[in-house]
Structures are given as structure tokens and as C-alpha cells.
PDB file of N, CA and C in Angstrom:
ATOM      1  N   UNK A  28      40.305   4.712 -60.379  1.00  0.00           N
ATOM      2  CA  UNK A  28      39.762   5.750 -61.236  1.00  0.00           C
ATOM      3  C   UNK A  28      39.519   7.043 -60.458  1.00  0.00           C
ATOM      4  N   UNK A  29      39.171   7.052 -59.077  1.00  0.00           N
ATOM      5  CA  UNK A  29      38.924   7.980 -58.125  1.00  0.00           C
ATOM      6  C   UNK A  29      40.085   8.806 -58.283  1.00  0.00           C
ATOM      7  N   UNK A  30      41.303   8.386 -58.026  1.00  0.00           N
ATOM      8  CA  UNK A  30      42.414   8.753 -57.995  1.00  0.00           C
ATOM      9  C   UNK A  30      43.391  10.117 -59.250  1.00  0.00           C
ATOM     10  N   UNK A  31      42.916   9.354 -60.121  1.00  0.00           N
ATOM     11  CA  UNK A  31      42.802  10.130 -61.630  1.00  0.00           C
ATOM     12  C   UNK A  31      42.197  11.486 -61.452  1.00  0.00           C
ATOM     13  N   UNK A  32      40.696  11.247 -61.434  1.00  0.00           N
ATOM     14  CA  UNK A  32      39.757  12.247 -61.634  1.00  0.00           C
ATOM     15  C   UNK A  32      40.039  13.171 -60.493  1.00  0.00           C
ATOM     16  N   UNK A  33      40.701  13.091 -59.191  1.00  0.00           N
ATOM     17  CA  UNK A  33      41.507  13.958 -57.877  1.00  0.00           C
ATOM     18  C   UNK A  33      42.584  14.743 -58.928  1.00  0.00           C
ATOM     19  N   UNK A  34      43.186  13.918 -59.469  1.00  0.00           N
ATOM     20  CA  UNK A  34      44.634  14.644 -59.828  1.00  0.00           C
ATOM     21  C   UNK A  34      44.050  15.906 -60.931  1.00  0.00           C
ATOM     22  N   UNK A  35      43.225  14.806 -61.610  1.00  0.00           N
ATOM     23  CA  UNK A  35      42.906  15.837 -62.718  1.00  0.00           C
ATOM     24  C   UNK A  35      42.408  17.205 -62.156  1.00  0.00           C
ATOM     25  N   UNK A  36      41.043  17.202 -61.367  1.00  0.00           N
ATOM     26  CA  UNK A  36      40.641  18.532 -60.376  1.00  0.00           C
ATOM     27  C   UNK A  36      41.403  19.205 -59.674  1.00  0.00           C
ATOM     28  N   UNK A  37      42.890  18.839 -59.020  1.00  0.00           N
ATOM     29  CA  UNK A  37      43.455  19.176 -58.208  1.00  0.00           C
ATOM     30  C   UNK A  37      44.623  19.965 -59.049  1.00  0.00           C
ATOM     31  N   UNK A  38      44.895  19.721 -60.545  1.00  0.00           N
ATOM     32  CA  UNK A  38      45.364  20.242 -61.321  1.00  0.00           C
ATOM     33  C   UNK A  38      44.650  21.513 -62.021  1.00  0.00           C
ATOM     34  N   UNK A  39      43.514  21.196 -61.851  1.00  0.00           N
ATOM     35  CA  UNK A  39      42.817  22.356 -62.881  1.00  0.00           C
ATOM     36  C   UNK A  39      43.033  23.537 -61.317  1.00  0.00           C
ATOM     37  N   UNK A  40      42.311  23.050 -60.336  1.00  0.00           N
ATOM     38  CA  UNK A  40      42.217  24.241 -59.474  1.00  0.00           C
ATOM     39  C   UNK A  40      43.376  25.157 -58.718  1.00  0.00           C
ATOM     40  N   UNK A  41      44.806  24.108 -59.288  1.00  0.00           N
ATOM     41  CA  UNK A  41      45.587  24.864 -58.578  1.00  0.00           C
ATOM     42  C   UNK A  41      46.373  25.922 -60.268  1.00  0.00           C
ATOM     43  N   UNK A  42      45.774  25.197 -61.235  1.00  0.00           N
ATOM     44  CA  UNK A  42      46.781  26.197 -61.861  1.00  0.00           C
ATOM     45  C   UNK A  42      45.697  27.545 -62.345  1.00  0.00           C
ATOM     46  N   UNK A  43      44.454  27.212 -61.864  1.00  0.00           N
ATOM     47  CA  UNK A  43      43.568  28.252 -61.941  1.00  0.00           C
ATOM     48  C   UNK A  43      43.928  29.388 -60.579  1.00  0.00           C
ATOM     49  N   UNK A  44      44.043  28.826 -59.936  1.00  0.00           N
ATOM     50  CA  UNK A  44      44.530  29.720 -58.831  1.00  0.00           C
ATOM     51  C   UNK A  44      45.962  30.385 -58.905  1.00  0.00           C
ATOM     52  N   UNK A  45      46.880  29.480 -59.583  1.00  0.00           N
ATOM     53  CA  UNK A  45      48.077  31.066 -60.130  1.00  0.00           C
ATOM     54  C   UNK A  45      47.896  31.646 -60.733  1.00  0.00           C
ATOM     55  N   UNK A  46      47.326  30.907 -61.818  1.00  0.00           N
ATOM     56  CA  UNK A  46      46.748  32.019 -62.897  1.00  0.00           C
ATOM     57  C   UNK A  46      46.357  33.389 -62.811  1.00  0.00           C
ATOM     58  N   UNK A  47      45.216  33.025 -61.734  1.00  0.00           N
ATOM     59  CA  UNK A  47      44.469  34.498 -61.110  1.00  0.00           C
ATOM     60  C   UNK A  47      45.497  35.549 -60.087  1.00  0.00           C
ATOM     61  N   UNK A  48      46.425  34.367 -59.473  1.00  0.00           N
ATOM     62  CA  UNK A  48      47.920  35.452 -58.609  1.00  0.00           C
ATOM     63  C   UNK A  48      49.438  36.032 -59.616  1.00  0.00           C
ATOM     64  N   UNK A  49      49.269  35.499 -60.850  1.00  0.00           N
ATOM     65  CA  UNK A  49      49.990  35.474 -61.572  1.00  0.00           C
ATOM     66  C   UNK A  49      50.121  36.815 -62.170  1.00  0.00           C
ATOM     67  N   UNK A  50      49.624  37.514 -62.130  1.00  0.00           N
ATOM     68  CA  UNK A  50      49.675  39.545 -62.933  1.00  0.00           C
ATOM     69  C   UNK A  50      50.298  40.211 -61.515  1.00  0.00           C
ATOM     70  N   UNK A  51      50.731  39.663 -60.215  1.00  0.00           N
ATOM     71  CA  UNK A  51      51.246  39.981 -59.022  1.00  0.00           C
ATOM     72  C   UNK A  51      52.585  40.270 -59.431  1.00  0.00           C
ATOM     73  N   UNK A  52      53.109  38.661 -59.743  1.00  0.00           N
ATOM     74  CA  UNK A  52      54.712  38.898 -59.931  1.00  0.00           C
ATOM     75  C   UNK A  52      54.995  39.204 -61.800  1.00  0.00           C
ATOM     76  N   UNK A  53      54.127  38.853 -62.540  1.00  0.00           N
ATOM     77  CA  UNK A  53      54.620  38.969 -63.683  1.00  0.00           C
ATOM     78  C   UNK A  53      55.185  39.923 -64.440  1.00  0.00           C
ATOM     79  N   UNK A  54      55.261  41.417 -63.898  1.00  0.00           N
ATOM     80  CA  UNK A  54      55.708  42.536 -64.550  1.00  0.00           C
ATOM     81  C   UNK A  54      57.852  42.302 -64.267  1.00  0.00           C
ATOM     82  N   UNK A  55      57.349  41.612 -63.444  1.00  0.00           N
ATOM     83  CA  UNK A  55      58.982  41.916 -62.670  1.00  0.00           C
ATOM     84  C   UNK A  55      59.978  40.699 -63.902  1.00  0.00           C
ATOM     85  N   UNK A  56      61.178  41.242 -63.732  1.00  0.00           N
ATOM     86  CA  UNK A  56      61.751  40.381 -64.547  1.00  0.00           C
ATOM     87  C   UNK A  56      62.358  38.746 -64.226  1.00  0.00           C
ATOM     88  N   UNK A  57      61.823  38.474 -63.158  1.00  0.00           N
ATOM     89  CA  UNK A  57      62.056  36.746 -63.084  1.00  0.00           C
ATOM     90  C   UNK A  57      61.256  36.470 -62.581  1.00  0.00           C
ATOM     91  N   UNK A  58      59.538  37.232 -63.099  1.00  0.00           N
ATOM     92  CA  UNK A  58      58.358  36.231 -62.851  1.00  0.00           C
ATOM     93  C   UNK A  58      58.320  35.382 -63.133  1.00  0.00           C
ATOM     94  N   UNK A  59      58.678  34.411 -64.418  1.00  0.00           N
ATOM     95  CA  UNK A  59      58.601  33.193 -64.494  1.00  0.00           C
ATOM     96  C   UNK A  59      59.280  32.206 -63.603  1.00  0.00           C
ATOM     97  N   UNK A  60      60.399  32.973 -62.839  1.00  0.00           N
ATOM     98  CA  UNK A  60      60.921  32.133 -61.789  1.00  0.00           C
ATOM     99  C   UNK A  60      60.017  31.748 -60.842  1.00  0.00           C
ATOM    100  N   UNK A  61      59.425  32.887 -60.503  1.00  0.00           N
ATOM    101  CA  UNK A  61      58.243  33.271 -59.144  1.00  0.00           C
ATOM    102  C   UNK A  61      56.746  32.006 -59.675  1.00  0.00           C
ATOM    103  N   UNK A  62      56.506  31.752 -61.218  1.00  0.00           N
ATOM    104  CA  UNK A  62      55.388  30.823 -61.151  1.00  0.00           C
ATOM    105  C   UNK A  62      56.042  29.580 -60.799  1.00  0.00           C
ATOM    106  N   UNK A  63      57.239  29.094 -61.372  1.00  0.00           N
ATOM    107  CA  UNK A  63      57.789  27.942 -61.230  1.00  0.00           C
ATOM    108  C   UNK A  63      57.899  27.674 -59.687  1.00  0.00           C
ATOM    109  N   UNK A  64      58.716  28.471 -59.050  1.00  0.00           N
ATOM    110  CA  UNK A  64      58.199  28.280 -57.687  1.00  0.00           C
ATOM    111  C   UNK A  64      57.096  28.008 -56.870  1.00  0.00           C
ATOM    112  N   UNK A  65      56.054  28.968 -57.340  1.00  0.00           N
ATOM    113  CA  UNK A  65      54.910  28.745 -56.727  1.00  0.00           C
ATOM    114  C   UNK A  65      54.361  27.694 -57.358  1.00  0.00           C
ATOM    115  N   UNK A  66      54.052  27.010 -58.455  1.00  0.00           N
ATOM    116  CA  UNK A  66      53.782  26.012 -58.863  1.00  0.00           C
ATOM    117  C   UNK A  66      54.221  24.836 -58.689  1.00  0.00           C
ATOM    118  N   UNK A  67      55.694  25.080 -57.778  1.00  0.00           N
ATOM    119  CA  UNK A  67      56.286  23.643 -57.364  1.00  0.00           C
ATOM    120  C   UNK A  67      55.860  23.239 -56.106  1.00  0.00           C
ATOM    121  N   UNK A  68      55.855  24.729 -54.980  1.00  0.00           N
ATOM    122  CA  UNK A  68      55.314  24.257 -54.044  1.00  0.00           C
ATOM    123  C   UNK A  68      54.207  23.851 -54.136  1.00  0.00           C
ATOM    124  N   UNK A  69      53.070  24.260 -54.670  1.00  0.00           N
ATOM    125  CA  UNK A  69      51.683  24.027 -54.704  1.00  0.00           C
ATOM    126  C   UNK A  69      51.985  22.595 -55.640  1.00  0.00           C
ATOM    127  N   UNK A  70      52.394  22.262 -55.995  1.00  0.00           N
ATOM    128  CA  UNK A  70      52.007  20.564 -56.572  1.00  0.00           C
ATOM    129  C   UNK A  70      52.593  19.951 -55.967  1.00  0.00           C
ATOM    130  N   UNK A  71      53.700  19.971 -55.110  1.00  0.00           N
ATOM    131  CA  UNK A  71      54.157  19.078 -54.096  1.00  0.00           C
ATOM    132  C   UNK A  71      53.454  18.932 -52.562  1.00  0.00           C
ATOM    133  N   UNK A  72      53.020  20.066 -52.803  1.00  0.00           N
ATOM    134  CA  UNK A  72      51.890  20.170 -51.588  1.00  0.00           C
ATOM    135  C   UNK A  72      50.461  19.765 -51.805  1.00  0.00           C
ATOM    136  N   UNK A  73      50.612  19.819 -52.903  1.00  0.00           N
ATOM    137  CA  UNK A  73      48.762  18.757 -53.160  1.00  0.00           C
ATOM    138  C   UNK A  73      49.167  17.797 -53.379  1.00  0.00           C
ATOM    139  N   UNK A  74      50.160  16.889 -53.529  1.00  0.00           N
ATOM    140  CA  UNK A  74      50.541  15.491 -54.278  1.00  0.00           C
ATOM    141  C   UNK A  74      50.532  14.605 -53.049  1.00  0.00           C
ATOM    142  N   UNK A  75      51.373  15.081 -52.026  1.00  0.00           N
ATOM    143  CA  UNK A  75      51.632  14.932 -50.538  1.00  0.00           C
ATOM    144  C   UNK A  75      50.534  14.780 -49.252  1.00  0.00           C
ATOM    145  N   UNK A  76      50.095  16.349 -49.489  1.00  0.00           N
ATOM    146  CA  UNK A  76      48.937  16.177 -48.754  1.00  0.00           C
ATOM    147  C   UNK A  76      47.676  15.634 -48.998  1.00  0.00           C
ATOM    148  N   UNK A  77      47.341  15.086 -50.155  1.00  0.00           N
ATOM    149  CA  UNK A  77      46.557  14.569 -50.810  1.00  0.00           C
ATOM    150  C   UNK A  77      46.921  12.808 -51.211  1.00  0.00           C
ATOM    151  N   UNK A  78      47.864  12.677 -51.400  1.00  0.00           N
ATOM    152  CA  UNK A  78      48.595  11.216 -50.753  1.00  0.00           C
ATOM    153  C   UNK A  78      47.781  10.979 -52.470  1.00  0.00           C
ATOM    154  N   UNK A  79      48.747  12.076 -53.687  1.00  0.00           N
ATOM    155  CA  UNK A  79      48.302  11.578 -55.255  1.00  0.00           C
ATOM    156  C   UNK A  79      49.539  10.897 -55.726  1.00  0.00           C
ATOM    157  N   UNK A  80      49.269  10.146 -56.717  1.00  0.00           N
ATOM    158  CA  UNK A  80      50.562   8.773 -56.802  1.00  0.00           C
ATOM    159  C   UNK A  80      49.665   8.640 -58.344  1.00  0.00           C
ATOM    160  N   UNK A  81      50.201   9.182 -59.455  1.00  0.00           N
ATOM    161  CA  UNK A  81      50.035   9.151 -60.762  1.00  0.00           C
ATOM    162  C   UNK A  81      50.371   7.308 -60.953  1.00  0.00           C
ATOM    163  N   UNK A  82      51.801   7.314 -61.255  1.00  0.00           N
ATOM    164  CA  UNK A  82      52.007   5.701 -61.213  1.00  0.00           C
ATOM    165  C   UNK A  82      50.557   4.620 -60.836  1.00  0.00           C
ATOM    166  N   UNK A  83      50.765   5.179 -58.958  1.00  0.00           N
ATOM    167  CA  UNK A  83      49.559   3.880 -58.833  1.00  0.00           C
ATOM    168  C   UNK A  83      48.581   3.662 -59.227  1.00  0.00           C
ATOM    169  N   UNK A  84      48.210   5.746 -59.504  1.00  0.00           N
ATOM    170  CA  UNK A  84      46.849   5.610 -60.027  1.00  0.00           C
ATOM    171  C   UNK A  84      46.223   4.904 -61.055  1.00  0.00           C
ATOM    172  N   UNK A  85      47.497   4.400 -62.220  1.00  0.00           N
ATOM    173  CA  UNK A  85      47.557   3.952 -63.492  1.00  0.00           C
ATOM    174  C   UNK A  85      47.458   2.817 -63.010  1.00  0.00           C
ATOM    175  N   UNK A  86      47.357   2.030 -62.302  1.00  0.00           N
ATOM    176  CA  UNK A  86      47.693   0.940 -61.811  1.00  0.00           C
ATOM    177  C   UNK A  86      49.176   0.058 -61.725  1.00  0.00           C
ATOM    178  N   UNK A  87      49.569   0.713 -62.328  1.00  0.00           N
ATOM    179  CA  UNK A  87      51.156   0.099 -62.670  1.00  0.00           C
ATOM    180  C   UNK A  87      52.065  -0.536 -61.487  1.00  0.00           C
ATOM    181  N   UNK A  88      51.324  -0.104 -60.224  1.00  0.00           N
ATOM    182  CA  UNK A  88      52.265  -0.418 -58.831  1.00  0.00           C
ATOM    183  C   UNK A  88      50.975  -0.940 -57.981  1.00  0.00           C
ATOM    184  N   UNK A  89      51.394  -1.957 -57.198  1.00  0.00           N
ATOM    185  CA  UNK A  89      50.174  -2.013 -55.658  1.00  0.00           C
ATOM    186  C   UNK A  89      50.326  -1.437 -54.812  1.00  0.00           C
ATOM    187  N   UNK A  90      51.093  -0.393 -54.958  1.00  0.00           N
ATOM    188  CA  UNK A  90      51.047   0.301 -53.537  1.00  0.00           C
ATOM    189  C   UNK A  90      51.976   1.961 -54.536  1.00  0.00           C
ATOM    190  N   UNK A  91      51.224   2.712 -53.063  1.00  0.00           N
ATOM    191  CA  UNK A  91      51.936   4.093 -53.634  1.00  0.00           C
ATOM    192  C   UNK A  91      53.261   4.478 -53.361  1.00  0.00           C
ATOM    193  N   UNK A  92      53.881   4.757 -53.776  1.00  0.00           N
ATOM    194  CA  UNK A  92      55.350   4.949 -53.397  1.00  0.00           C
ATOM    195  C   UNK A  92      56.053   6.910 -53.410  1.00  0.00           C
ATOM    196  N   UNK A  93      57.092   6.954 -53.084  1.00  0.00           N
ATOM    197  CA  UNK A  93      57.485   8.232 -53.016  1.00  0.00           C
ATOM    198  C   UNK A  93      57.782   8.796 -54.078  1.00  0.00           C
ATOM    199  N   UNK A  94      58.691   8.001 -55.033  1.00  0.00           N
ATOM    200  CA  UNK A  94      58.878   7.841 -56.667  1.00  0.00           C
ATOM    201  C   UNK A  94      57.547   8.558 -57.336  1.00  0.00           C
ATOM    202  N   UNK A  95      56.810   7.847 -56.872  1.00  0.00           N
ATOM    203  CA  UNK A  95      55.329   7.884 -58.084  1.00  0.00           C
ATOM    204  C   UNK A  95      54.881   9.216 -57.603  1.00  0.00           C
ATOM    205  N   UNK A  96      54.901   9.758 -56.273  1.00  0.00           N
ATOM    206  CA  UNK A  96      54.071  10.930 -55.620  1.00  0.00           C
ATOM    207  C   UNK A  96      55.216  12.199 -56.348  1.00  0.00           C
ATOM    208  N   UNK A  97      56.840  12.189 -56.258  1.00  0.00           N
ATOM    209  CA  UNK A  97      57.177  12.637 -57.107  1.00  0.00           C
ATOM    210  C   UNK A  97      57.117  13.099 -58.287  1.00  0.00           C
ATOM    211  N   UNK A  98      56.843  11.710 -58.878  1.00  0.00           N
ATOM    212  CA  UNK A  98      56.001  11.962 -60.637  1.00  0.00           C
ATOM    213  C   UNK A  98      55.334  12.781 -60.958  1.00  0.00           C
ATOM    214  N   UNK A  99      54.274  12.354 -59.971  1.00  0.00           N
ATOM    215  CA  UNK A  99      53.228  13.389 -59.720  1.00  0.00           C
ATOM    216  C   UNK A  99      52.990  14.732 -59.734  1.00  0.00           C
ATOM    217  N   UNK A 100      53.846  15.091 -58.429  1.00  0.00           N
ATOM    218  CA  UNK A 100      54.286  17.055 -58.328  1.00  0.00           C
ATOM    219  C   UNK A 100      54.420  17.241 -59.211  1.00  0.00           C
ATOM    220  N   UNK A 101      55.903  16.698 -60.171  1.00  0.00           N
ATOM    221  CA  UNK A 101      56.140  16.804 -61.405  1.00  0.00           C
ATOM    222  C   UNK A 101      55.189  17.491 -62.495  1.00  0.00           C
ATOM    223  N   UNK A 102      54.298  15.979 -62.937  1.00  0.00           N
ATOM    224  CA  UNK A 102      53.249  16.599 -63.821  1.00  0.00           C
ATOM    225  C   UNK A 102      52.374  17.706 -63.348  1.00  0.00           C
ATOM    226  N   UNK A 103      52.354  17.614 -62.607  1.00  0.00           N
ATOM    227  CA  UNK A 103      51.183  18.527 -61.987  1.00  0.00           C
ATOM    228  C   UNK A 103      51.957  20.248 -62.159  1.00  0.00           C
ATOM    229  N   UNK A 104      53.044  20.076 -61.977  1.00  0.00           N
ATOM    230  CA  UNK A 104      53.640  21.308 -62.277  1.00  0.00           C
ATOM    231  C   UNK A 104      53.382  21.828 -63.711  1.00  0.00           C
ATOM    232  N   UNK A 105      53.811  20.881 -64.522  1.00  0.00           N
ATOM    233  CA  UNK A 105      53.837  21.056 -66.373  1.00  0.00           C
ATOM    234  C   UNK A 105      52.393  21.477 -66.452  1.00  0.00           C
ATOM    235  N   UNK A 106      51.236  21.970 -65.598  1.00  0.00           N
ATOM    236  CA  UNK A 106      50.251  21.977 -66.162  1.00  0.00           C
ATOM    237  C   UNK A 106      48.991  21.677 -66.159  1.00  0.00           C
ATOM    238  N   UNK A 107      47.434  21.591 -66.192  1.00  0.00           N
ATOM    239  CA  UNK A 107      46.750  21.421 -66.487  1.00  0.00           C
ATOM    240  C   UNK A 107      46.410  20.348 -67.298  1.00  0.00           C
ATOM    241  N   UNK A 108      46.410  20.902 -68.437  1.00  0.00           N
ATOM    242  CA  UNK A 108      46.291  20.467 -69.993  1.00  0.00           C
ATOM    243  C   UNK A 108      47.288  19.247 -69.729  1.00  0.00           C
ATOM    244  N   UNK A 109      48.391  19.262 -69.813  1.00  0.00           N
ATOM    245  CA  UNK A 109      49.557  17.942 -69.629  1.00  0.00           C
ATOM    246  C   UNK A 109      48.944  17.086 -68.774  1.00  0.00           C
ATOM    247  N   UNK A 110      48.396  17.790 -67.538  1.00  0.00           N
ATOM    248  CA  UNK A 110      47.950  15.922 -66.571  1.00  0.00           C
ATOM    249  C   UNK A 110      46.709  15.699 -67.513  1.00  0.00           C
ATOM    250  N   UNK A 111      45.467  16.115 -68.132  1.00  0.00           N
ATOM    251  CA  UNK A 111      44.749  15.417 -68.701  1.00  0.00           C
ATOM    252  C   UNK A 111      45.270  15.098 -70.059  1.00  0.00           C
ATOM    253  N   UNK A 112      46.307  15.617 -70.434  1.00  0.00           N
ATOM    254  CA  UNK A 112      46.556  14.700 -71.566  1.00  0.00           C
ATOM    255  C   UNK A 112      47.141  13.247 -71.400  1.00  0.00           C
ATOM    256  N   UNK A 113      48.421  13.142 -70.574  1.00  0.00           N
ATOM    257  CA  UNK A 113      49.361  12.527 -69.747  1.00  0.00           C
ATOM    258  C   UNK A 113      48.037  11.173 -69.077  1.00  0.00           C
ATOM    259  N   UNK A 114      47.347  11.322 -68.589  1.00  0.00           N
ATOM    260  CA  UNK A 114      46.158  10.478 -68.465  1.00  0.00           C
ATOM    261  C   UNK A 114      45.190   9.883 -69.478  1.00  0.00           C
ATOM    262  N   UNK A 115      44.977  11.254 -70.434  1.00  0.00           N
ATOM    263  CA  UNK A 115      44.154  10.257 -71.409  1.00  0.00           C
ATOM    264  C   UNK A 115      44.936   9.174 -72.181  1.00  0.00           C
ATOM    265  N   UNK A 116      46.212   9.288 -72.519  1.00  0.00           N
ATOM    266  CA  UNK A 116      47.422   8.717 -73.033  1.00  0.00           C
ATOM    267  C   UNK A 116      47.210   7.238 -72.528  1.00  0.00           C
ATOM    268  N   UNK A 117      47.090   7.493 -71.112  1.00  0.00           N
ATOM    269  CA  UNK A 117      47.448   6.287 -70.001  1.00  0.00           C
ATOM    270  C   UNK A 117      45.988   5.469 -70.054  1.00  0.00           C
ATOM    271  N   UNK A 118      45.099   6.011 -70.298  1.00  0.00           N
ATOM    272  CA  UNK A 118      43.458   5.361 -70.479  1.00  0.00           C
ATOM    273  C   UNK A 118      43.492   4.263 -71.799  1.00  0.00           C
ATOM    274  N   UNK A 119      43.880   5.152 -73.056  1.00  0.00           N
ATOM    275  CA  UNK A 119      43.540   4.560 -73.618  1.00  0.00           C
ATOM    276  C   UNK A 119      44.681   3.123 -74.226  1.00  0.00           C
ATOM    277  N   UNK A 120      45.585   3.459 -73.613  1.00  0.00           N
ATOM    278  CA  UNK A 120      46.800   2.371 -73.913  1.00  0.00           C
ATOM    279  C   UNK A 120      46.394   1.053 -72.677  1.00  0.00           C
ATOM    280  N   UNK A 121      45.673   1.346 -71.769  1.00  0.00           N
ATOM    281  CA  UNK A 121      45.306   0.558 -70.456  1.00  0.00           C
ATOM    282  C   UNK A 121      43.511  -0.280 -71.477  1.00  0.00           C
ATOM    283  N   UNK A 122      43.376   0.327 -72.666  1.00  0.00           N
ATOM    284  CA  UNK A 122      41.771  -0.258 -72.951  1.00  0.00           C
ATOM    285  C   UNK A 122      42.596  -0.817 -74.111  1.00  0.00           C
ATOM    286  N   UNK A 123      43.623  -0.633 -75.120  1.00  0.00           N
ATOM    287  CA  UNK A 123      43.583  -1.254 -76.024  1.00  0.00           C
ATOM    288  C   UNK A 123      44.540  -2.555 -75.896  1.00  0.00           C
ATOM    289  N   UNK A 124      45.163  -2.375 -74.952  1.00  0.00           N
ATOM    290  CA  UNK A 124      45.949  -3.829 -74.414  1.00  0.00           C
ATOM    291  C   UNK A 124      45.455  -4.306 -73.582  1.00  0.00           C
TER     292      UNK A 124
END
């Protein structure tokens, strides 16, 4: 559960933090390239250095794998809002089975 509630914080604070760098590149015409970028590095770099593993966190695996830390960056890229949805999804399908 520790694990979750990391991803979830580690999601809010990094897309709060482009957010706030985000009026830098956005006038230009392939700012949206420039968030995607910066949003990839920054979730592969918290997923990694933070050793976050969505999969395991769900419990679905005993151990963390590269796959799952992948996943991870992944969601973490799509968003905020998406990893706590993407989790609550995973909560409540883990309580009703």
C-alpha cells in the first residue's frame, strides 16, 4: 500500500512541477513536444530512482521487475488524475474479488 500512495504523490508533484515550467515552452509551436519530453524524463526518472513498480505495487508480481517499472513511467506520464484513477480501478477490483 506504501508503494501506491509514493506513486500517487510522486505523480501529483511532478506534474505540478511542469505545470508551473510549462508557460516557458508553451508559446512556441512544438511545446507540446517539449511537455512530453519533459514529462518522460521526469517519470522515468522517478519510477527508477524511486525503484516504483505499479504491477507489484498491485500485487500482481513478487518481485519488481523492469516491465512493471516501465508501466509505471508510462502512467505516470498520462498524468496525475490517470495514476489515481488507474489505482482506484485496481483497489477496488482487488476488494471485490
Amino acid at each position: 500500500m506504501e508503494m501506491l500512495t509514493l506513486i500517487i504523490a510522486m505523480s501529483a508533484i511532478m506534474w505540478y512541477l511542469v505545470d508551473r515550467f510549462k508557460p516557458l515552452w508553451s508559446e512556441l509551436s512544438f511545446g507540446k513536444y517539449i511537455t512530453i519530453a519533459v514529462s518522460a524524463l521526469f517519470a522515468f526518472g522517478l519510477t527508477f530512482a524511486f525503484g516504483l513498480d505499479l504491477v507489484f505495487a498491485c500485487g500482481l508480481f513478487a518481485e519488481m521487475t523492469v516491465a512493471g517499472q516501465i508501466l509505471t513511467g508510462l502512467v505516470l506520464m498520462s498524468g496525475s488524475s490517470a495514476v489515481a484513477e488507474i489505482i482506484e480501478r485496481i483497489k477496488s477490483t482487488n476488494t471485490q474479488g
